[in-house]
mmCIF file of C-alpha atoms in Angstrom:
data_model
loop_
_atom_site.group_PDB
_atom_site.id
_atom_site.type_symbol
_atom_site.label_atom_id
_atom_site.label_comp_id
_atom_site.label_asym_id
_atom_site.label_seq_id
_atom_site.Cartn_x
_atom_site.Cartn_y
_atom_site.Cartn_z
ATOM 1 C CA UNK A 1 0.000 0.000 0.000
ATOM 2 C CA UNK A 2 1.738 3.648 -1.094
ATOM 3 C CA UNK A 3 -1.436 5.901 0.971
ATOM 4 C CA UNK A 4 0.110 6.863 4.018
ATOM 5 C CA UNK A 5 -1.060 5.853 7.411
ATOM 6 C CA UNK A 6 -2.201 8.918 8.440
ATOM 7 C CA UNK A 7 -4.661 8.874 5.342
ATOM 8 C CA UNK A 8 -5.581 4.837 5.534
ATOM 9 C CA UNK A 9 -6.751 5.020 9.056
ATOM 10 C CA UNK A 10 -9.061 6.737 8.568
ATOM 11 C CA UNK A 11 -10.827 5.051 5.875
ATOM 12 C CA UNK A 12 -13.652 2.694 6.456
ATOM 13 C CA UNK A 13 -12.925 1.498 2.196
ATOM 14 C CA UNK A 14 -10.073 2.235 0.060
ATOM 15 C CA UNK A 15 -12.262 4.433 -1.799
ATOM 16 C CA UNK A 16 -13.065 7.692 -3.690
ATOM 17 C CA UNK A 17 -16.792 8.893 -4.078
ATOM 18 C CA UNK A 18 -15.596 10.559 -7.459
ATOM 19 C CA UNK A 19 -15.838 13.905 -8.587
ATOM 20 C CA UNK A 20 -18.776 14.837 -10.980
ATOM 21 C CA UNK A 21 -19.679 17.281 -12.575
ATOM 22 C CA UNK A 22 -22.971 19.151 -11.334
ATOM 23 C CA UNK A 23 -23.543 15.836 -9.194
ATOM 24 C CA UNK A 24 -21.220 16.042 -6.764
ATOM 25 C CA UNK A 25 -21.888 18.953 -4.066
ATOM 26 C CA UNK A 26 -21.362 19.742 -0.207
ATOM 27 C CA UNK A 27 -24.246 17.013 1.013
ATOM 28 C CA UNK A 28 -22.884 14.164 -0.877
ATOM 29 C CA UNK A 29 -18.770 14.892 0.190
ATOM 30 C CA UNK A 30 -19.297 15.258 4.086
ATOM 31 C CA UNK A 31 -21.537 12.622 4.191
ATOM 32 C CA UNK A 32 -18.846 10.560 2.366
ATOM 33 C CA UNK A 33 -16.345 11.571 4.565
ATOM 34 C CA UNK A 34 -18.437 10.849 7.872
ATOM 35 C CA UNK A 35 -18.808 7.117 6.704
ATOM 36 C CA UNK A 36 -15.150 6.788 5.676
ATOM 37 C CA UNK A 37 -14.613 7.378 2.156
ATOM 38 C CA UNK A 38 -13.280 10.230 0.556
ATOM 39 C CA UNK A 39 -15.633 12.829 -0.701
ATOM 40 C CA UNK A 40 -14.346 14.480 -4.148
ATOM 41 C CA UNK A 41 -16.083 17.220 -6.103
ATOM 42 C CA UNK A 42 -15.158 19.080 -8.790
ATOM 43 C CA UNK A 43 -14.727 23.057 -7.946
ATOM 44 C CA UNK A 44 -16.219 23.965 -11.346
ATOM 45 C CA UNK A 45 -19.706 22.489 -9.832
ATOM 46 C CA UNK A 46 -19.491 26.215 -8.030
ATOM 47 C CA UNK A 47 -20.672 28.878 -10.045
ATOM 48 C CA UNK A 48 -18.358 31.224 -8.676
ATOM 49 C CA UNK A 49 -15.221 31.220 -6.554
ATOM 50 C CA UNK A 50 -17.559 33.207 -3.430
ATOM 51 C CA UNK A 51 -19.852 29.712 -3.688
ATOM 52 C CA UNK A 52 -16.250 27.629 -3.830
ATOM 53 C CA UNK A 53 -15.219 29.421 -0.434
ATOM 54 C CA UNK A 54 -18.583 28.935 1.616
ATOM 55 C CA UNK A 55 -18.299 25.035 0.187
ATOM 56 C CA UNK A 56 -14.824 24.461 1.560
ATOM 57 C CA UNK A 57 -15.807 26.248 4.822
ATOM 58 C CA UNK A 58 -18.791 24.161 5.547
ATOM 59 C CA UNK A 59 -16.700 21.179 4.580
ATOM 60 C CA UNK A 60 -14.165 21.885 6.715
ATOM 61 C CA UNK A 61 -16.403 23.005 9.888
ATOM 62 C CA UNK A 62 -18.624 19.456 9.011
ATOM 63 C CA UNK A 63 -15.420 17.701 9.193
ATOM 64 C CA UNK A 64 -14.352 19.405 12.841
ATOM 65 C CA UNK A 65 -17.526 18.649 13.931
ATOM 66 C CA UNK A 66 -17.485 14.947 13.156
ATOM 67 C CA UNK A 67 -13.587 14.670 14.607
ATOM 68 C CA UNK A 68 -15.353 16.556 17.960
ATOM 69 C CA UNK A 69 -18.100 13.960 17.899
ATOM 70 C CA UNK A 70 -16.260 10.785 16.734
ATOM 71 C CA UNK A 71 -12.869 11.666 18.259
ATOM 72 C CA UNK A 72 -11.388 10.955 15.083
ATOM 73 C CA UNK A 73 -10.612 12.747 12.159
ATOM 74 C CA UNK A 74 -13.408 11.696 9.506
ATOM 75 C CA UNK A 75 -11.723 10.950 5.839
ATOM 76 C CA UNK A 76 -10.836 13.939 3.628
ATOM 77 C CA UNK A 77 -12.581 16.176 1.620
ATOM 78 C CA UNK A 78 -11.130 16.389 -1.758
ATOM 79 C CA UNK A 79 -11.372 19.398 -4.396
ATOM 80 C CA UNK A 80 -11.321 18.382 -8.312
ATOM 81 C CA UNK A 81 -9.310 21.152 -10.171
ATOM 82 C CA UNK A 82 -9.695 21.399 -13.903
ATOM 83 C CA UNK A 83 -6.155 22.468 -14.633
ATOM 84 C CA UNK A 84 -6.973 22.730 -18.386
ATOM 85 C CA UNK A 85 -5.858 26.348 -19.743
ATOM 86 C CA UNK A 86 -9.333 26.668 -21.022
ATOM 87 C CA UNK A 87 -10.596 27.042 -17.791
ATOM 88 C CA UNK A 88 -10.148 31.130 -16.530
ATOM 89 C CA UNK A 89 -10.523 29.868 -13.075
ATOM 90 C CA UNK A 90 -7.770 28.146 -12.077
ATOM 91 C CA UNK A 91 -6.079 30.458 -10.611
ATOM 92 C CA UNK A 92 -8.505 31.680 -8.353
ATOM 93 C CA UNK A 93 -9.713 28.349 -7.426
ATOM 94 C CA UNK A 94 -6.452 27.066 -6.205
ATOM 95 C CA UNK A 95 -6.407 29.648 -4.027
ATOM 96 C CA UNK A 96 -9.708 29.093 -2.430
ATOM 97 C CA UNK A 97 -8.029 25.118 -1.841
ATOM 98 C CA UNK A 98 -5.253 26.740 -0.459
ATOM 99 C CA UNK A 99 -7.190 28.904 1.759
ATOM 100 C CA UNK A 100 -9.074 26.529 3.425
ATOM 101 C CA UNK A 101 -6.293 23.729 3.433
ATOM 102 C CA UNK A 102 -7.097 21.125 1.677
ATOM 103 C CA UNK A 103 -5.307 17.272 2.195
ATOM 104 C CA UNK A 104 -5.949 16.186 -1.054
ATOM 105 C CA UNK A 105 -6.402 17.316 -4.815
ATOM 106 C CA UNK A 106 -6.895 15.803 -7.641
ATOM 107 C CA UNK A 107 -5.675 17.498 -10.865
ATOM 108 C CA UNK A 108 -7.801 16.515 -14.300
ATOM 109 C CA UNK A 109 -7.886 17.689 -17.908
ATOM 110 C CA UNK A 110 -4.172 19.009 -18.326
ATOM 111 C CA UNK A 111 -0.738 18.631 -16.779
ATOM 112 C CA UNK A 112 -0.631 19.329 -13.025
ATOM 113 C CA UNK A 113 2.305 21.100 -13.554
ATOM 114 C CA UNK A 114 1.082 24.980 -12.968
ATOM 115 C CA UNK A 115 -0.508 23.997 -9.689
ATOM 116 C CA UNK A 116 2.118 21.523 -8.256
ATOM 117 C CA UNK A 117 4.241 23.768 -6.217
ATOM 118 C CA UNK A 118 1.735 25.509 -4.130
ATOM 119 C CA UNK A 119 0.190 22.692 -3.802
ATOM 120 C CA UNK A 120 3.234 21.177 -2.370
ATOM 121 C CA UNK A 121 4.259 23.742 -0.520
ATOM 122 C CA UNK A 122 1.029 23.900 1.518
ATOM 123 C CA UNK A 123 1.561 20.041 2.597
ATOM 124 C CA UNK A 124 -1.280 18.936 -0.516
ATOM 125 C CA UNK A 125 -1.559 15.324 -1.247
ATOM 126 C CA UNK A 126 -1.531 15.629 -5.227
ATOM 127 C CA UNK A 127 -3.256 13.402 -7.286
ATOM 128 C CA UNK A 128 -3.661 13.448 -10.936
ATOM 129 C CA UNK A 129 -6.450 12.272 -13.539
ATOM 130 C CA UNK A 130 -4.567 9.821 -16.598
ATOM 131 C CA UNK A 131 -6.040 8.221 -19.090
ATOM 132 C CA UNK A 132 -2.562 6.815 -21.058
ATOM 133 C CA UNK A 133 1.412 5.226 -20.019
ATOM 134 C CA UNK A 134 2.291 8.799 -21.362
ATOM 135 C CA UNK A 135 0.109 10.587 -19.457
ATOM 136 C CA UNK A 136 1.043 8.772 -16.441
ATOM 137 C CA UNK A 137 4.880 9.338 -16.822
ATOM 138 C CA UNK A 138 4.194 13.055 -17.223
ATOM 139 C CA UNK A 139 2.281 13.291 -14.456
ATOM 140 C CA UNK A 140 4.817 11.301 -12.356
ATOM 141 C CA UNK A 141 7.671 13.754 -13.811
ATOM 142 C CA UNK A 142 5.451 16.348 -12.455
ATOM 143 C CA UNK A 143 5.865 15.378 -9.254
ATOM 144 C CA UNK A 144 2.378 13.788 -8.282
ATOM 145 C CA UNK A 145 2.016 12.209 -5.169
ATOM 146 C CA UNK A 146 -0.739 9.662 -6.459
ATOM 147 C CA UNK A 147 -2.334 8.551 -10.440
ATOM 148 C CA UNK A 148 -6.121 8.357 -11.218
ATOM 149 C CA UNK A 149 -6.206 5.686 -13.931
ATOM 150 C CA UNK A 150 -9.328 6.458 -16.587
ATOM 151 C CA UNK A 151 -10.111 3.427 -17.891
ATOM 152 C CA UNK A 152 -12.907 1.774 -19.727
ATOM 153 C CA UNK A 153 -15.995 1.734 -18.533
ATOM 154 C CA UNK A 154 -16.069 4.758 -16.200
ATOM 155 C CA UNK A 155 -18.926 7.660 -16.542
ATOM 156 C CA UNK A 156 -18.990 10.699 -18.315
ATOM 157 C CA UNK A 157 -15.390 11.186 -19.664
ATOM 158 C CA UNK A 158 -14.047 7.986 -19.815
ATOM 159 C CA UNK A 159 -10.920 6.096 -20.838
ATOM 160 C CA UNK A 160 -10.100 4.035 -23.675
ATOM 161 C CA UNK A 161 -7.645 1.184 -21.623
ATOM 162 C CA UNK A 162 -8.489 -1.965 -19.994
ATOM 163 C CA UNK A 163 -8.203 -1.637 -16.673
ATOM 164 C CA UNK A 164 -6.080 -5.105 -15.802
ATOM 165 C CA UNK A 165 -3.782 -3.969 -18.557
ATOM 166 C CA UNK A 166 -3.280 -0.082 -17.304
ATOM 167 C CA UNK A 167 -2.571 -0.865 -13.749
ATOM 168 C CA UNK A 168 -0.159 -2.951 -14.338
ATOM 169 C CA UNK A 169 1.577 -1.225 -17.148
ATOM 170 C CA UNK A 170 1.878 1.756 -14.706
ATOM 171 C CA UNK A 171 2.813 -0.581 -11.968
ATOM 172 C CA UNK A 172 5.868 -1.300 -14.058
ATOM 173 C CA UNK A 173 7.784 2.087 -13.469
ATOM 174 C CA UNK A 174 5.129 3.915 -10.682
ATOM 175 C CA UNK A 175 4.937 2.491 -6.734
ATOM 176 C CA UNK A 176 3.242 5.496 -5.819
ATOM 177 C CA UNK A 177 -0.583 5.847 -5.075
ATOM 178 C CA UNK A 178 -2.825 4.378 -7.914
ATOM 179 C CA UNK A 179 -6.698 4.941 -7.783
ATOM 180 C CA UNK A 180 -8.366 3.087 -10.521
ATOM 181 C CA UNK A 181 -11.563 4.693 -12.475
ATOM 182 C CA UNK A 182 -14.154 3.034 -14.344
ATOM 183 C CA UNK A 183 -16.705 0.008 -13.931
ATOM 184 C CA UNK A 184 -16.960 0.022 -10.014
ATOM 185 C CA UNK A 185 -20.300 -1.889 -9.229
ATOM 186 C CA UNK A 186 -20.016 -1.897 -5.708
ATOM 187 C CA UNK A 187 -16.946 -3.613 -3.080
ATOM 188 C CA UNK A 188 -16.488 -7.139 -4.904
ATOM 189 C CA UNK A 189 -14.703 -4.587 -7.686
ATOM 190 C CA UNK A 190 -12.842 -2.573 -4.865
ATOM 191 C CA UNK A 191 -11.621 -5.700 -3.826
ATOM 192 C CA UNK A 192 -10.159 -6.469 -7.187
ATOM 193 C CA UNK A 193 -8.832 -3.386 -7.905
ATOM 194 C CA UNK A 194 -6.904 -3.519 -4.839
ATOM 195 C CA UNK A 195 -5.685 -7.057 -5.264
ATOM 196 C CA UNK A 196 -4.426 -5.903 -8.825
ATOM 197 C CA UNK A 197 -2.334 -3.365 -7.189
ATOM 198 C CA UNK A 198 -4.248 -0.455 -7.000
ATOM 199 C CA UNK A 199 -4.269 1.433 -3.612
ATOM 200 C CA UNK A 200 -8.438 3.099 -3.927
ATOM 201 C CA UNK A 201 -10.688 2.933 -6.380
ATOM 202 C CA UNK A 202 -12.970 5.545 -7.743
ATOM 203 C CA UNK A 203 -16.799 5.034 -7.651
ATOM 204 C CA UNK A 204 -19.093 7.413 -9.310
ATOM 205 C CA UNK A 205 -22.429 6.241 -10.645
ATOM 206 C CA UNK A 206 -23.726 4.523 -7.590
ATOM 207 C CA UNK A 207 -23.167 7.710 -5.878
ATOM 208 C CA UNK A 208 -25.143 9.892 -8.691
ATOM 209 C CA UNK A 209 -28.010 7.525 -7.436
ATOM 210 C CA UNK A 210 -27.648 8.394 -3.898
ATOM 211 C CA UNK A 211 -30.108 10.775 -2.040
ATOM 212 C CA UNK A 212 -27.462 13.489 -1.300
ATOM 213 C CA UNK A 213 -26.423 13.861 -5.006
ATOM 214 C CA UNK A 214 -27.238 17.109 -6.664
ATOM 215 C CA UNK A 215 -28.847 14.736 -10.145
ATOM 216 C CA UNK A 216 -32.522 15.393 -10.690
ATOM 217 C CA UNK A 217 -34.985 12.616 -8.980
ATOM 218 C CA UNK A 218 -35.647 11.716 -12.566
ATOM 219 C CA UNK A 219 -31.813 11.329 -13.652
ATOM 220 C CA UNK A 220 -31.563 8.989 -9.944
ATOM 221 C CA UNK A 221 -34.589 6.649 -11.622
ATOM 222 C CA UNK A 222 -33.053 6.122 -14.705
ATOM 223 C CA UNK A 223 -30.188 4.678 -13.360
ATOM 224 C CA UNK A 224 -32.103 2.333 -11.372
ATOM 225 C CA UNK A 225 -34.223 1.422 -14.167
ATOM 226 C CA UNK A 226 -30.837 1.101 -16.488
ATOM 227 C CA UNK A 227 -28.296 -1.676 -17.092
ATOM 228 C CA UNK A 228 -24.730 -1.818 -18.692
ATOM 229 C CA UNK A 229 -26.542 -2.541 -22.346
ATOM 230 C CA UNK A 230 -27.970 1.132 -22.051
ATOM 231 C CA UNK A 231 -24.691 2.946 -21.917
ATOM 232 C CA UNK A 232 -23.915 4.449 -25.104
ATOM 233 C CA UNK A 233 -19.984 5.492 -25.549
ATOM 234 C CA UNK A 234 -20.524 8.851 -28.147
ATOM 235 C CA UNK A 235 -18.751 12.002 -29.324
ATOM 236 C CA UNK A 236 -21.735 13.585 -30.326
ATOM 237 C CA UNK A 237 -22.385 15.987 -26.913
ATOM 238 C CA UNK A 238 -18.511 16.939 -25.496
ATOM 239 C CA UNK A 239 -16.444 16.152 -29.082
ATOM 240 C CA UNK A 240 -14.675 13.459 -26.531
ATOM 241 C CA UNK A 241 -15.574 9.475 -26.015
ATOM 242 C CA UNK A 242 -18.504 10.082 -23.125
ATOM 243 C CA UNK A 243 -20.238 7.033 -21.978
ATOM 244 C CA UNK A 244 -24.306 8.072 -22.053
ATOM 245 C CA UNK A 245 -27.245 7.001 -20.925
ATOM 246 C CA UNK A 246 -29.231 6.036 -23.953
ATOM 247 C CA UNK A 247 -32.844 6.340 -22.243
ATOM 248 C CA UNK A 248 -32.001 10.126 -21.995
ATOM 249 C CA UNK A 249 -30.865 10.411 -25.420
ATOM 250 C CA UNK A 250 -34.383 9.316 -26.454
ATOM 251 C CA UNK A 251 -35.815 11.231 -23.608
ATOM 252 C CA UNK A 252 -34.306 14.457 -25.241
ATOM 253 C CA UNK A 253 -35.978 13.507 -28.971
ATOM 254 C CA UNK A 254 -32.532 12.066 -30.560
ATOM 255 C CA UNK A 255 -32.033 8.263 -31.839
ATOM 256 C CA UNK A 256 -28.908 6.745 -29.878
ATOM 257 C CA UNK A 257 -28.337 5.037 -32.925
ATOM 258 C CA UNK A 258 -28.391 7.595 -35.364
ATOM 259 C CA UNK A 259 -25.875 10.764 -33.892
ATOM 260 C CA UNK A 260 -23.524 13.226 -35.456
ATOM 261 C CA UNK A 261 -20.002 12.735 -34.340
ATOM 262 C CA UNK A 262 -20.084 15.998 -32.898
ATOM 263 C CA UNK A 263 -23.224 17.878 -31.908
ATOM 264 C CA UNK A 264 -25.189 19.980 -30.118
ATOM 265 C CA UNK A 265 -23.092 22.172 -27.703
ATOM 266 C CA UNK A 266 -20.437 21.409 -25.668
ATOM 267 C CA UNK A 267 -21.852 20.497 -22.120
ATOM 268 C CA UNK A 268 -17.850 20.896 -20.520
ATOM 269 C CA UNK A 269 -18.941 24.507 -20.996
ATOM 270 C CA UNK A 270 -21.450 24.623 -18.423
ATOM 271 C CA UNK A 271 -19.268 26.114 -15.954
ATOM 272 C CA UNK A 272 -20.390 29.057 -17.487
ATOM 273 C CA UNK A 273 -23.186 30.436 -15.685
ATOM 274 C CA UNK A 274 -24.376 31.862 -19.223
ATOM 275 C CA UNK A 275 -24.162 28.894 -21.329
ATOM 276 C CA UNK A 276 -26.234 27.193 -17.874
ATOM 277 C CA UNK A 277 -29.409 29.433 -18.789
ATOM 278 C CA UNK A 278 -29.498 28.944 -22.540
ATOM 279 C CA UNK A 279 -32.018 26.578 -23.708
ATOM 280 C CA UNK A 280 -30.295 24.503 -25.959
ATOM 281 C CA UNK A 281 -28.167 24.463 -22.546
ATOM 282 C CA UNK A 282 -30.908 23.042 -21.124
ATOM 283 C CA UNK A 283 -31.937 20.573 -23.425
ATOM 284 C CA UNK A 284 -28.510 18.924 -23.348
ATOM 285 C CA UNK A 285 -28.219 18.998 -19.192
ATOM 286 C CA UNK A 286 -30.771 16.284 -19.209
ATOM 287 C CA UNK A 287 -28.924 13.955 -21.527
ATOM 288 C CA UNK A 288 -27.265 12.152 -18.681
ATOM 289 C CA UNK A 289 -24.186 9.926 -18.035
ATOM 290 C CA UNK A 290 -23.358 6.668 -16.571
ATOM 291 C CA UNK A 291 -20.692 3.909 -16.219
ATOM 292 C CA UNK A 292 -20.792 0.169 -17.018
ATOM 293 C CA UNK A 293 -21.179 -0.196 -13.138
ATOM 294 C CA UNK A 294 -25.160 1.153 -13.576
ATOM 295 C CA UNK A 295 -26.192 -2.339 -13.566
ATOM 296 C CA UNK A 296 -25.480 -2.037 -9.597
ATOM 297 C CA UNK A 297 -27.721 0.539 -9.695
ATOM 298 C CA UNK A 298 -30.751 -0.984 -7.889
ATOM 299 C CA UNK A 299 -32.679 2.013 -5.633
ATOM 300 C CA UNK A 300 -31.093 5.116 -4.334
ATOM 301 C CA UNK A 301 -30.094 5.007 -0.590
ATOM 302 C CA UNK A 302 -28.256 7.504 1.477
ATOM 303 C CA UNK A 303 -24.662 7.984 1.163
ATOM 304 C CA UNK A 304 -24.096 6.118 4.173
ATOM 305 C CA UNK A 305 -26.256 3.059 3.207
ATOM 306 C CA UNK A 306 -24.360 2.630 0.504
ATOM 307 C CA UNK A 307 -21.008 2.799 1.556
ATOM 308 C CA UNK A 308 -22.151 0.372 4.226
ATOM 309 C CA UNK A 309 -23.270 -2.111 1.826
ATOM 310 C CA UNK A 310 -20.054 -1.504 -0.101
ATOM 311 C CA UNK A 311 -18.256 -2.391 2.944
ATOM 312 C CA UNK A 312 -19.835 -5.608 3.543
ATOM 313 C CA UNK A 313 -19.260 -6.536 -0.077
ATOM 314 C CA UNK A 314 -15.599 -5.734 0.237
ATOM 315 C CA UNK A 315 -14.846 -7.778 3.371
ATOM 316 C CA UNK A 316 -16.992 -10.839 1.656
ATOM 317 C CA UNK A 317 -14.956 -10.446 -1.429
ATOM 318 C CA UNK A 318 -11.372 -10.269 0.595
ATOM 319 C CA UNK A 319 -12.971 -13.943 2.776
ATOM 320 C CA UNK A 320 -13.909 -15.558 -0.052
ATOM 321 C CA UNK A 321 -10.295 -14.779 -1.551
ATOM 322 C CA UNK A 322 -8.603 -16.208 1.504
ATOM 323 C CA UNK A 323 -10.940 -19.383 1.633
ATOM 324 C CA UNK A 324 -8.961 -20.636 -1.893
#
């Protein structure tokens, strides 16, 4: 194991509630965090940096509060910075992470170069989002402390390599911290990842369907009502490979089977709090993602029902491996 101590003991699961984009928000983190998982979110969820500072306060405060209550720390609260030059806020929203001293970061969409030595500086835990060996050995140059493997089958954004194969390419030059992404249906999976080598593991869809998420009720019931046959892999909304739920494709008056390569606007844009109140804007928001872990998906429990039923699946998985 590459986390250090001071991180692993005080996680319930070697595991990430990932970062998403307008799913992931204050309720869903702390109560991640209060049941021993890491809570991640992505800062551009915020509208503005002002929002970005009174989430990181209440996360922090929530997290003193649980240490006063619990008398122990509860796991870390982790921002998402997209370090892509695209993105105008970057600066400022490093700041606010600095400001209210974040553990951990994870880096995404770019080199984590530009934001590596403050980060480092203030004590930060750096992790960075890869989707490729290159990637990964940039990333490592960089000076990260820990690797997000993309791989097939995650939500959203998702990467292109089979998850066996990428750990264990990276494994070959990298015994720092590895998180695997993509195709986590519940702790069976964050057993295996582990046993392949991987330190945590990212889990993201069963957490869209959770009843602290920011997703629409309506999003939440169409993943319970979906399996891994109705994820769609498409260009046609971001102009990237984005795994999709078909049902909202249809929903939205498009055939699943019959899209441009590249259409429509480009929902990455939606930090924008102009492109949020357009309505082709609109439109788009409700064509919703998923990973090939949606056939998990079975109801939509609190955050802590879930991560204790992830739990319980991850100690069966790790008894059943020592019974062989």
């Amino acid at each position: 194991m590459s986390l250090p101590a001071s991180l692993r003991d005080r996680l319930r699961l070697p595991l990430i509630a990932a970062p998403m984009f307008l799913v992931s928000g204050p309720a869903l983190v702390t109560a991640a965090c209060r049941s021993g998982v890491i809570g991640s979110f992505p800062t551009a969820n915020c509208r503005t940096v002002d929002e970005l500072d009174v989430w990181l306060a209440g996360m922090a405060d929530d997290a003193r509060r649980a240490a006063d209550a619990d008398g122990r720390a509860p796991a870390p609260w982790c921002p998402n910075l997209i370090v892509h030059r695209s993105n105008p806020r970057v600066p400022d929203d490093l700041a606010a992470v600095l400001r209210h001293k974040a553990e951990i970061v994870i880096t995404s969409v770019g080199s984590p170069e530009p934001v590596m030595k403050p980060l480092k500086d203030a004590g930060c835990l750096v992790l960075a989002d890869v989707a490729s060996v290159r990637h990964a050995e940039k990333a490592v140059a960089a000076g990260v402390d820990g690797l997000v493997l993309l791989t097939a089958g995650a939500g959203g954004q998702t990467g292109w390599a089979n998850p066996f194969a990428f750990v264990r390419a990276v494994r070959q030059f990298w015994d720092g911290i590895v998180v695997m992404a993509g195709g986590m249906a519940d702790g069976h999976a964050v057993a295996a990842a582990q046993a392949l080598g991987c330190d945590l593991a990212y889990m993201g869809t069963k957490f869209i369907a959770t009843r602290e998420s920011l997703s629409k009720d309506a999003y939440k019931e169409m993943l319970v009502a979906s399996r891994l046959d109705d994820v769609l892999l498409t260009r046609a909304f971001t102009g990237l490979e984005t795994n999709m739920l078909r049902p909202s494709i249809a929903a939205a008056g498009l055939d699943p089977d019959n899209l441009p390569v590249r259409g429509g606007i480009d929902i990455s844009k939606d930090i924008n709090a102009a492109e949020r109140d357009r309505p082709d804007a609109r439109r788009w928001k409700d064509i919703w993602s998923a990973g090939h872990s949606v056939s998990g998906v079975t109801d939509v429990p609190s955050v802590a029902q879930l991560v204790e039923r992830t739990a319980a699946e991850y100690e069966a998985a790790r008894l059943s491996v020592k019974r062989v």
